[in-house]
JSON list of C-alpha atoms in Angstrom, two decimals:
[
{"chain": "C", "resi": 195, "resn": "MET", "atom": "CA", "xyz": [0.00, 0.00, 0.00]},
{"chain": "C", "resi": 196, "resn": "GLU", "atom": "CA", "xyz": [1.41, 3.35, -1.04]},
{"chain": "C", "resi": 197, "resn": "SER", "atom": "CA", "xyz": [1.90, 5.76, 1.83]},
{"chain": "C", "resi": 198, "resn": "LYS", "atom": "CA", "xyz": [0.96, 9.40, 1.58]},
{"chain": "C", "resi": 199, "resn": "PRO", "atom": "CA", "xyz": [3.66, 12.01, 1.99]},
{"chain": "C", "resi": 200, "resn": "SER", "atom": "CA", "xyz": [3.83, 13.87, 5.28]},
{"chain": "C", "resi": 201, "resn": "ILE", "atom": "CA", "xyz": [2.12, 17.25, 4.95]},
{"chain": "C", "resi": 202, "resn": "HIS", "atom": "CA", "xyz": [3.01, 20.25, 7.07]},
{"chain": "C", "resi": 203, "resn": "PHE", "atom": "CA", "xyz": [0.96, 23.13, 5.70]},
{"chain": "C", "resi": 204, "resn": "SER", "atom": "CA", "xyz": [1.93, 25.32, 8.65]},
{"chain": "C", "resi": 205, "resn": "SER", "atom": "CA", "xyz": [5.36, 25.67, 7.07]},
{"chain": "C", "resi": 206, "resn": "PHE", "atom": "CA", "xyz": [3.80, 27.23, 3.97]},
{"chain": "C", "resi": 207, "resn": "THR", "atom": "CA", "xyz": [1.99, 30.44, 4.72]},
{"chain": "C", "resi": 208, "resn": "VAL", "atom": "CA", "xyz": [0.35, 32.95, 2.45]},
{"chain": "C", "resi": 209, "resn": "ASP", "atom": "CA", "xyz": [2.80, 35.56, 1.08]},
{"chain": "C", "resi": 210, "resn": "GLN", "atom": "CA", "xyz": [5.71, 33.12, 1.46]},
{"chain": "C", "resi": 211, "resn": "GLN", "atom": "CA", "xyz": [8.08, 32.01, -1.32]},
{"chain": "C", "resi": 212, "resn": "VAL", "atom": "CA", "xyz": [7.26, 28.54, -2.69]},
{"chain": "C", "resi": 213, "resn": "PHE", "atom": "CA", "xyz": [8.87, 26.26, -5.26]},
{"chain": "C", "resi": 214, "resn": "PRO", "atom": "CA", "xyz": [7.76, 23.52, -7.68]},
{"chain": "C", "resi": 215, "resn": "GLY", "atom": "CA", "xyz": [6.90, 20.33, -5.80]},
{"chain": "C", "resi": 216, "resn": "ASP", "atom": "CA", "xyz": [6.00, 22.05, -2.53]},
{"chain": "C", "resi": 217, "resn": "VAL", "atom": "CA", "xyz": [2.70, 20.82, -1.10]},
{"chain": "C", "resi": 218, "resn": "VAL", "atom": "CA", "xyz": [0.78, 23.78, 0.31]},
{"chain": "C", "resi": 219, "resn": "LEU", "atom": "CA", "xyz": [-2.67, 22.41, 1.13]},
{"chain": "C", "resi": 220, "resn": "ASP", "atom": "CA", "xyz": [-4.23, 19.16, 2.31]},
{"chain": "C", "resi": 221, "resn": "ILE", "atom": "CA", "xyz": [-7.86, 19.49, 1.20]},
{"chain": "C", "resi": 222, "resn": "SER", "atom": "CA", "xyz": [-8.90, 16.29, 3.00]},
{"chain": "C", "resi": 223, "resn": "LYS", "atom": "CA", "xyz": [-8.73, 18.32, 6.22]},
{"chain": "C", "resi": 224, "resn": "MET", "atom": "CA", "xyz": [-10.81, 21.19, 4.79]},
{"chain": "C", "resi": 225, "resn": "THR", "atom": "CA", "xyz": [-14.32, 19.87, 5.39]},
{"chain": "C", "resi": 226, "resn": "ASN", "atom": "CA", "xyz": [-17.23, 21.75, 3.83]},
{"chain": "C", "resi": 227, "resn": "GLN", "atom": "CA", "xyz": [-14.89, 24.16, 2.09]},
{"chain": "C", "resi": 228, "resn": "THR", "atom": "CA", "xyz": [-14.51, 24.83, -1.61]},
{"chain": "C", "resi": 229, "resn": "ILE", "atom": "CA", "xyz": [-11.32, 26.43, -2.89]},
{"chain": "C", "resi": 230, "resn": "LYS", "atom": "CA", "xyz": [-10.38, 27.91, -6.25]},
{"chain": "C", "resi": 231, "resn": "LEU", "atom": "CA", "xyz": [-6.92, 27.35, -7.70]},
{"chain": "C", "resi": 232, "resn": "GLY", "atom": "CA", "xyz": [-5.23, 30.05, -9.72]},
{"chain": "C", "resi": 233, "resn": "GLY", "atom": "CA", "xyz": [-2.03, 29.93, -11.73]},
{"chain": "C", "resi": 234, "resn": "GLY", "atom": "CA", "xyz": [0.92, 27.94, -10.44]},
{"chain": "C", "resi": 235, "resn": "LEU", "atom": "CA", "xyz": [-1.05, 25.37, -8.42]},
{"chain": "C", "resi": 236, "resn": "ARG", "atom": "CA", "xyz": [-2.50, 21.96, -9.23]},
{"chain": "C", "resi": 237, "resn": "GLN", "atom": "CA", "xyz": [-4.44, 19.26, -7.42]},
{"chain": "C", "resi": 238, "resn": "ASP", "atom": "CA", "xyz": [-2.90, 15.83, -6.85]},
{"chain": "C", "resi": 239, "resn": "GLY", "atom": "CA", "xyz": [-5.54, 13.77, -5.04]},
{"chain": "C", "resi": 240, "resn": "ASP", "atom": "CA", "xyz": [-6.08, 15.41, -1.67]},
{"chain": "C", "resi": 241, "resn": "PHE", "atom": "CA", "xyz": [-3.06, 17.66, -2.00]},
{"chain": "C", "resi": 242, "resn": "ILE", "atom": "CA", "xyz": [-2.47, 21.02, -3.67]},
{"chain": "C", "resi": 243, "resn": "SER", "atom": "CA", "xyz": [1.06, 21.35, -4.99]},
{"chain": "C", "resi": 244, "resn": "VAL", "atom": "CA", "xyz": [3.13, 24.09, -6.56]},
{"chain": "C", "resi": 245, "resn": "MET", "atom": "CA", "xyz": [3.99, 24.08, -10.28]},
{"chain": "C", "resi": 246, "resn": "LYS", "atom": "CA", "xyz": [6.16, 27.21, -10.52]},
{"chain": "C", "resi": 247, "resn": "ALA", "atom": "CA", "xyz": [8.33, 29.27, -8.22]},
{"chain": "C", "resi": 248, "resn": "GLY", "atom": "CA", "xyz": [6.81, 32.40, -6.74]},
{"chain": "C", "resi": 249, "resn": "VAL", "atom": "CA", "xyz": [4.88, 33.73, -3.77]},
{"chain": "C", "resi": 250, "resn": "LEU", "atom": "CA", "xyz": [1.81, 31.92, -2.43]},
{"chain": "C", "resi": 251, "resn": "ARG", "atom": "CA", "xyz": [-1.17, 34.29, -2.47]},
{"chain": "C", "resi": 252, "resn": "PHE", "atom": "CA", "xyz": [-4.74, 34.13, -1.18]},
{"chain": "C", "resi": 253, "resn": "SER", "atom": "CA", "xyz": [-7.79, 36.30, -1.83]},
{"chain": "C", "resi": 254, "resn": "LYS", "atom": "CA", "xyz": [-11.11, 36.07, -0.04]},
{"chain": "C", "resi": 255, "resn": "PRO", "atom": "CA", "xyz": [-13.21, 34.10, 0.00]},
{"chain": "C", "resi": 256, "resn": "ASN", "atom": "CA", "xyz": [-11.37, 31.05, -1.29]},
{"chain": "C", "resi": 257, "resn": "LYS", "atom": "CA", "xyz": [-8.80, 31.57, -4.06]},
{"chain": "C", "resi": 258, "resn": "TYR", "atom": "CA", "xyz": [-5.14, 30.51, -3.89]},
{"chain": "C", "resi": 259, "resn": "TRP", "atom": "CA", "xyz": [-2.48, 31.08, -6.54]},
{"chain": "C", "resi": 260, "resn": "VAL", "atom": "CA", "xyz": [1.27, 31.46, -6.99]},
{"chain": "C", "resi": 261, "resn": "GLU", "atom": "CA", "xyz": [2.33, 34.95, -7.98]},
{"chain": "C", "resi": 262, "resn": "SER", "atom": "CA", "xyz": [5.43, 35.28, -10.09]},
{"chain": "C", "resi": 263, "resn": "SER", "atom": "CA", "xyz": [6.77, 37.86, -12.48]},
{"chain": "C", "resi": 264, "resn": "HIS", "atom": "CA", "xyz": [6.60, 37.07, -16.19]},
{"chain": "C", "resi": 265, "resn": "LYS", "atom": "CA", "xyz": [6.65, 38.98, -19.42]},
{"chain": "C", "resi": 266, "resn": "ARG", "atom": "CA", "xyz": [4.02, 36.66, -20.88]},
{"chain": "C", "resi": 267, "resn": "TYR", "atom": "CA", "xyz": [0.70, 36.54, -19.09]},
{"chain": "C", "resi": 268, "resn": "VAL", "atom": "CA", "xyz": [-0.98, 33.22, -18.22]},
{"chain": "C", "resi": 269, "resn": "PRO", "atom": "CA", "xyz": [-4.77, 33.80, -18.13]},
{"chain": "C", "resi": 270, "resn": "SER", "atom": "CA", "xyz": [-6.75, 32.86, -15.03]},
{"chain": "C", "resi": 271, "resn": "ALA", "atom": "CA", "xyz": [-10.52, 33.15, -14.56]},
{"chain": "C", "resi": 272, "resn": "GLY", "atom": "CA", "xyz": [-11.46, 36.24, -12.59]},
{"chain": "C", "resi": 273, "resn": "ASP", "atom": "CA", "xyz": [-8.45, 38.32, -13.63]},
{"chain": "C", "resi": 274, "resn": "SER", "atom": "CA", "xyz": [-9.02, 41.93, -14.69]},
{"chain": "C", "resi": 275, "resn": "ILE", "atom": "CA", "xyz": [-6.77, 42.73, -17.64]},
{"chain": "C", "resi": 276, "resn": "LEU", "atom": "CA", "xyz": [-6.18, 45.16, -20.50]},
{"chain": "C", "resi": 277, "resn": "GLY", "atom": "CA", "xyz": [-6.78, 43.80, -23.99]},
{"chain": "C", "resi": 278, "resn": "ILE", "atom": "CA", "xyz": [-6.32, 45.20, -27.48]},
{"chain": "C", "resi": 279, "resn": "VAL", "atom": "CA", "xyz": [-8.91, 44.49, -30.19]},
{"chain": "C", "resi": 280, "resn": "VAL", "atom": "CA", "xyz": [-7.22, 42.90, -33.21]},
{"chain": "C", "resi": 281, "resn": "ASP", "atom": "CA", "xyz": [-10.25, 41.68, -35.16]},
{"chain": "C", "resi": 282, "resn": "ALA", "atom": "CA", "xyz": [-14.06, 41.83, -35.16]},
{"chain": "C", "resi": 283, "resn": "ARG", "atom": "CA", "xyz": [-16.33, 38.97, -36.21]},
{"chain": "C", "resi": 284, "resn": "SER", "atom": "CA", "xyz": [-20.08, 38.48, -36.22]},
{"chain": "C", "resi": 285, "resn": "ASP", "atom": "CA", "xyz": [-20.24, 36.98, -32.72]},
{"chain": "C", "resi": 286, "resn": "ASN", "atom": "CA", "xyz": [-16.93, 37.93, -31.09]},
{"chain": "C", "resi": 287, "resn": "PHE", "atom": "CA", "xyz": [-14.17, 40.48, -30.89]},
{"chain": "C", "resi": 288, "resn": "ILE", "atom": "CA", "xyz": [-10.71, 38.91, -31.06]},
{"chain": "C", "resi": 289, "resn": "VAL", "atom": "CA", "xyz": [-8.49, 40.42, -28.37]},
{"chain": "C", "resi": 290, "resn": "ASP", "atom": "CA", "xyz": [-4.74, 40.37, -27.72]},
{"chain": "C", "resi": 291, "resn": "ILE", "atom": "CA", "xyz": [-4.25, 39.89, -23.96]},
{"chain": "C", "resi": 292, "resn": "LYS", "atom": "CA", "xyz": [-0.46, 39.48, -23.97]},
{"chain": "C", "resi": 293, "resn": "GLY", "atom": "CA", "xyz": [-0.88, 35.75, -23.43]},
{"chain": "C", "resi": 294, "resn": "PRO", "atom": "CA", "xyz": [0.04, 32.58, -25.33]},
{"chain": "C", "resi": 295, "resn": "THR", "atom": "CA", "xyz": [-3.18, 32.77, -27.40]},
{"chain": "C", "resi": 296, "resn": "LEU", "atom": "CA", "xyz": [-5.67, 35.40, -28.47]},
{"chain": "C", "resi": 297, "resn": "ALA", "atom": "CA", "xyz": [-8.89, 35.70, -26.47]},
{"chain": "C", "resi": 298, "resn": "PHE", "atom": "CA", "xyz": [-12.44, 36.25, -27.63]},
{"chain": "C", "resi": 299, "resn": "LEU", "atom": "CA", "xyz": [-14.96, 38.74, -26.27]},
{"chain": "C", "resi": 300, "resn": "PRO", "atom": "CA", "xyz": [-18.58, 37.88, -27.17]},
{"chain": "C", "resi": 301, "resn": "VAL", "atom": "CA", "xyz": [-20.47, 40.83, -28.65]},
{"chain": "C", "resi": 302, "resn": "LEU", "atom": "CA", "xyz": [-23.19, 40.30, -26.02]},
{"chain": "C", "resi": 303, "resn": "ALA", "atom": "CA", "xyz": [-20.77, 40.30, -23.05]},
{"chain": "C", "resi": 304, "resn": "PHE", "atom": "CA", "xyz": [-21.68, 43.87, -22.14]},
{"chain": "C", "resi": 305, "resn": "GLU", "atom": "CA", "xyz": [-24.24, 45.21, -19.66]},
{"chain": "C", "resi": 306, "resn": "GLY", "atom": "CA", "xyz": [-27.61, 45.20, -21.40]},
{"chain": "C", "resi": 307, "resn": "GLY", "atom": "CA", "xyz": [-26.04, 43.71, -24.50]},
{"chain": "C", "resi": 308, "resn": "THR", "atom": "CA", "xyz": [-28.44, 42.74, -27.30]},
{"chain": "C", "resi": 309, "resn": "ARG", "atom": "CA", "xyz": [-28.15, 42.14, -31.02]},
{"chain": "C", "resi": 310, "resn": "ARG", "atom": "CA", "xyz": [-29.50, 45.65, -31.60]},
{"chain": "C", "resi": 311, "resn": "ASN", "atom": "CA", "xyz": [-26.84, 47.51, -29.63]},
{"chain": "C", "resi": 312, "resn": "ILE", "atom": "CA", "xyz": [-23.64, 45.63, -30.41]},
{"chain": "C", "resi": 313, "resn": "PRO", "atom": "CA", "xyz": [-20.66, 47.91, -29.69]},
{"chain": "C", "resi": 314, "resn": "LYS", "atom": "CA", "xyz": [-18.35, 48.84, -32.53]},
{"chain": "C", "resi": 315, "resn": "PHE", "atom": "CA", "xyz": [-14.64, 48.85, -31.77]},
{"chain": "C", "resi": 316, "resn": "GLU", "atom": "CA", "xyz": [-11.92, 49.78, -34.21]},
{"chain": "C", "resi": 317, "resn": "MET", "atom": "CA", "xyz": [-8.80, 47.67, -34.46]},
{"chain": "C", "resi": 318, "resn": "GLY", "atom": "CA", "xyz": [-6.39, 48.76, -31.73]},
{"chain": "C", "resi": 319, "resn": "THR", "atom": "CA", "xyz": [-9.10, 49.76, -29.24]},
{"chain": "C", "resi": 320, "resn": "LEU", "atom": "CA", "xyz": [-7.88, 49.25, -25.66]},
{"chain": "C", "resi": 321, "resn": "LEU", "atom": "CA", "xyz": [-10.38, 47.48, -23.38]},
{"chain": "C", "resi": 322, "resn": "TYR", "atom": "CA", "xyz": [-10.49, 46.84, -19.65]},
{"chain": "C", "resi": 323, "resn": "VAL", "atom": "CA", "xyz": [-11.98, 43.33, -19.42]},
{"chain": "C", "resi": 324, "resn": "ARG", "atom": "CA", "xyz": [-12.48, 40.38, -17.08]},
{"chain": "C", "resi": 325, "resn": "VAL", "atom": "CA", "xyz": [-11.37, 36.81, -17.84]},
{"chain": "C", "resi": 326, "resn": "VAL", "atom": "CA", "xyz": [-14.42, 34.54, -17.63]},
{"chain": "C", "resi": 327, "resn": "LYS", "atom": "CA", "xyz": [-12.93, 31.23, -18.82]},
{"chain": "C", "resi": 328, "resn": "ALA", "atom": "CA", "xyz": [-9.31, 30.16, -19.12]},
{"chain": "C", "resi": 329, "resn": "ASP", "atom": "CA", "xyz": [-9.30, 26.44, -19.85]},
{"chain": "C", "resi": 330, "resn": "THR", "atom": "CA", "xyz": [-6.11, 24.75, -21.04]},
{"chain": "C", "resi": 331, "resn": "GLY", "atom": "CA", "xyz": [-6.06, 24.26, -24.79]},
{"chain": "C", "resi": 332, "resn": "MET", "atom": "CA", "xyz": [-8.84, 26.79, -25.46]},
{"chain": "C", "resi": 333, "resn": "ASN", "atom": "CA", "xyz": [-8.85, 30.48, -26.22]},
{"chain": "C", "resi": 334, "resn": "PRO", "atom": "CA", "xyz": [-9.75, 32.50, -23.11]},
{"chain": "C", "resi": 335, "resn": "GLU", "atom": "CA", "xyz": [-13.19, 34.07, -22.94]},
{"chain": "C", "resi": 336, "resn": "LEU", "atom": "CA", "xyz": [-13.58, 37.69, -21.80]},
{"chain": "C", "resi": 337, "resn": "SER", "atom": "CA", "xyz": [-16.40, 39.89, -20.56]},
{"chain": "C", "resi": 338, "resn": "CYS", "atom": "CA", "xyz": [-16.99, 43.60, -19.99]},
{"chain": "C", "resi": 339, "resn": "MET", "atom": "CA", "xyz": [-19.18, 42.88, -16.96]},
{"chain": "C", "resi": 340, "resn": "ASP", "atom": "CA", "xyz": [-18.54, 41.99, -13.35]},
{"chain": "C", "resi": 341, "resn": "GLY", "atom": "CA", "xyz": [-19.93, 38.85, -11.72]},
{"chain": "C", "resi": 342, "resn": "SER", "atom": "CA", "xyz": [-23.33, 40.49, -11.19]},
{"chain": "C", "resi": 343, "resn": "GLY", "atom": "CA", "xyz": [-23.72, 41.47, -14.86]},
{"chain": "C", "resi": 344, "resn": "LYS", "atom": "CA", "xyz": [-22.91, 45.16, -14.36]},
{"chain": "C", "resi": 345, "resn": "ALA", "atom": "CA", "xyz": [-20.44, 47.13, -16.45]},
{"chain": "C", "resi": 346, "resn": "ALA", "atom": "CA", "xyz": [-18.62, 48.37, -13.33]},
{"chain": "C", "resi": 347, "resn": "ASP", "atom": "CA", "xyz": [-15.34, 49.87, -14.62]},
{"chain": "C", "resi": 348, "resn": "TYR", "atom": "CA", "xyz": [-15.03, 47.52, -17.61]},
{"chain": "C", "resi": 349, "resn": "GLY", "atom": "CA", "xyz": [-15.10, 48.72, -21.19]},
{"chain": "C", "resi": 350, "resn": "PRO", "atom": "CA", "xyz": [-13.05, 50.82, -23.63]},
{"chain": "C", "resi": 351, "resn": "LEU", "atom": "CA", "xyz": [-10.27, 53.07, -22.31]},
{"chain": "C", "resi": 352, "resn": "LYS", "atom": "CA", "xyz": [-10.08, 56.30, -24.26]},
{"chain": "C", "resi": 353, "resn": "ASP", "atom": "CA", "xyz": [-7.23, 58.78, -24.59]},
{"chain": "C", "resi": 354, "resn": "GLY", "atom": "CA", "xyz": [-4.46, 58.39, -22.03]},
{"chain": "C", "resi": 355, "resn": "PHE", "atom": "CA", "xyz": [-1.35, 56.26, -22.52]},
{"chain": "C", "resi": 356, "resn": "MET", "atom": "CA", "xyz": [-0.76, 52.52, -22.20]},
{"chain": "C", "resi": 357, "resn": "PHE", "atom": "CA", "xyz": [2.55, 50.85, -21.44]},
{"chain": "C", "resi": 358, "resn": "GLU", "atom": "CA", "xyz": [3.58, 47.24, -20.82]},
{"chain": "C", "resi": 359, "resn": "THR", "atom": "CA", "xyz": [5.46, 45.86, -17.84]},
{"chain": "C", "resi": 360, "resn": "SER", "atom": "CA", "xyz": [5.93, 42.54, -16.01]},
{"chain": "C", "resi": 361, "resn": "THR", "atom": "CA", "xyz": [3.01, 40.79, -14.37]},
{"chain": "C", "resi": 362, "resn": "GLY", "atom": "CA", "xyz": [4.82, 41.14, -11.03]},
{"chain": "C", "resi": 363, "resn": "LEU", "atom": "CA", "xyz": [4.91, 44.93, -11.25]},
{"chain": "C", "resi": 364, "resn": "SER", "atom": "CA", "xyz": [1.22, 44.98, -12.19]},
{"chain": "C", "resi": 365, "resn": "ARG", "atom": "CA", "xyz": [0.36, 43.08, -9.02]},
{"chain": "C", "resi": 366, "resn": "THR", "atom": "CA", "xyz": [2.53, 45.48, -7.00]},
{"chain": "C", "resi": 367, "resn": "LEU", "atom": "CA", "xyz": [0.59, 48.44, -8.41]},
{"chain": "C", "resi": 368, "resn": "LEU", "atom": "CA", "xyz": [-2.66, 46.72, -7.41]},
{"chain": "C", "resi": 369, "resn": "SER", "atom": "CA", "xyz": [-1.46, 45.80, -3.92]},
{"chain": "C", "resi": 370, "resn": "SER", "atom": "CA", "xyz": [-3.11, 46.89, -0.70]},
{"chain": "C", "resi": 371, "resn": "PRO", "atom": "CA", "xyz": [-2.19, 49.17, 1.00]},
{"chain": "C", "resi": 372, "resn": "THR", "atom": "CA", "xyz": [-1.74, 51.48, -1.99]},
{"chain": "C", "resi": 373, "resn": "CYS", "atom": "CA", "xyz": [1.55, 51.17, -3.84]},
{"chain": "C", "resi": 374, "resn": "PRO", "atom": "CA", "xyz": [3.89, 53.97, -2.57]},
{"chain": "C", "resi": 375, "resn": "VAL", "atom": "CA", "xyz": [4.59, 55.12, -6.14]},
{"chain": "C", "resi": 376, "resn": "LEU", "atom": "CA", "xyz": [0.89, 55.70, -6.86]},
{"chain": "C", "resi": 377, "resn": "GLU", "atom": "CA", "xyz": [0.33, 57.27, -3.44]},
{"chain": "C", "resi": 378, "resn": "THR", "atom": "CA", "xyz": [3.17, 59.75, -4.00]},
{"chain": "C", "resi": 379, "resn": "LEU", "atom": "CA", "xyz": [2.00, 60.52, -7.53]},
{"chain": "C", "resi": 380, "resn": "GLY", "atom": "CA", "xyz": [-1.54, 61.15, -6.26]},
{"chain": "C", "resi": 381, "resn": "LYS", "atom": "CA", "xyz": [-0.22, 63.86, -3.92]},
{"chain": "C", "resi": 382, "resn": "LYS", "atom": "CA", "xyz": [1.21, 65.75, -6.89]},
{"chain": "C", "resi": 383, "resn": "LEU", "atom": "CA", "xyz": [-1.55, 65.47, -9.47]},
{"chain": "C", "resi": 384, "resn": "ALA", "atom": "CA", "xyz": [-4.99, 63.98, -10.14]},
{"chain": "C", "resi": 385, "resn": "PHE", "atom": "CA", "xyz": [-5.02, 60.96, -12.42]},
{"chain": "C", "resi": 386, "resn": "GLU", "atom": "CA", "xyz": [-6.95, 57.85, -13.39]},
{"chain": "C", "resi": 387, "resn": "ILE", "atom": "CA", "xyz": [-5.28, 54.49, -13.80]},
{"chain": "C", "resi": 388, "resn": "SER", "atom": "CA", "xyz": [-6.30, 51.01, -14.93]},
{"chain": "C", "resi": 389, "resn": "VAL", "atom": "CA", "xyz": [-3.89, 48.17, -14.19]},
{"chain": "C", "resi": 390, "resn": "GLY", "atom": "CA", "xyz": [-4.25, 44.79, -15.83]},
{"chain": "C", "resi": 391, "resn": "LEU", "atom": "CA", "xyz": [-2.88, 41.63, -14.24]},
{"chain": "C", "resi": 392, "resn": "ASN", "atom": "CA", "xyz": [-1.48, 40.83, -17.68]},
{"chain": "C", "resi": 393, "resn": "GLY", "atom": "CA", "xyz": [1.24, 43.47, -17.37]},
{"chain": "C", "resi": 394, "resn": "ARG", "atom": "CA", "xyz": [-0.46, 46.40, -19.06]},
{"chain": "C", "resi": 395, "resn": "VAL", "atom": "CA", "xyz": [-1.05, 49.76, -17.42]},
{"chain": "C", "resi": 396, "resn": "TRP", "atom": "CA", "xyz": [-3.21, 52.62, -18.73]}
]
């Protein structure tokens, strides 16, 4: 009979550096709890193990992921990102999200979206969008609505300036408490900013 490895989750805490092969959770001990796995983690039976080096992160109510800095973005459901429209088709907009594949944004994935009021975006339009699906081997699906079906802050970003950076810096800009750079900048001038987890900043 194959014995299970000894698990000591207490040695792996949120916001700590982890490495491939580390076991960070024993879900057999988490009764009546459902967890969501983000990038860098995978399930092996009752155990959650690390697939890439980085920092173990957690967001309420139940999502764990490994945060690491990359030039290329790996999509994960729930991420808010900045995409660039590269093509328009009858049912979808094709969007570059700085990932391994292009994503599609259904023409009805907007608050109150119907066939009569389909938005029209020119090629190169910058959009603030949410990743809805990010299954392996399939193009990611995007939306311009939050989980409740409201537009919230999603949609086209007009004027301004967009630059690209690492995914690690994007997460730093989105960190809480407010990133010192943004806090200092806010004391000097008024500005609006949208930061995508895919390493794009507007």
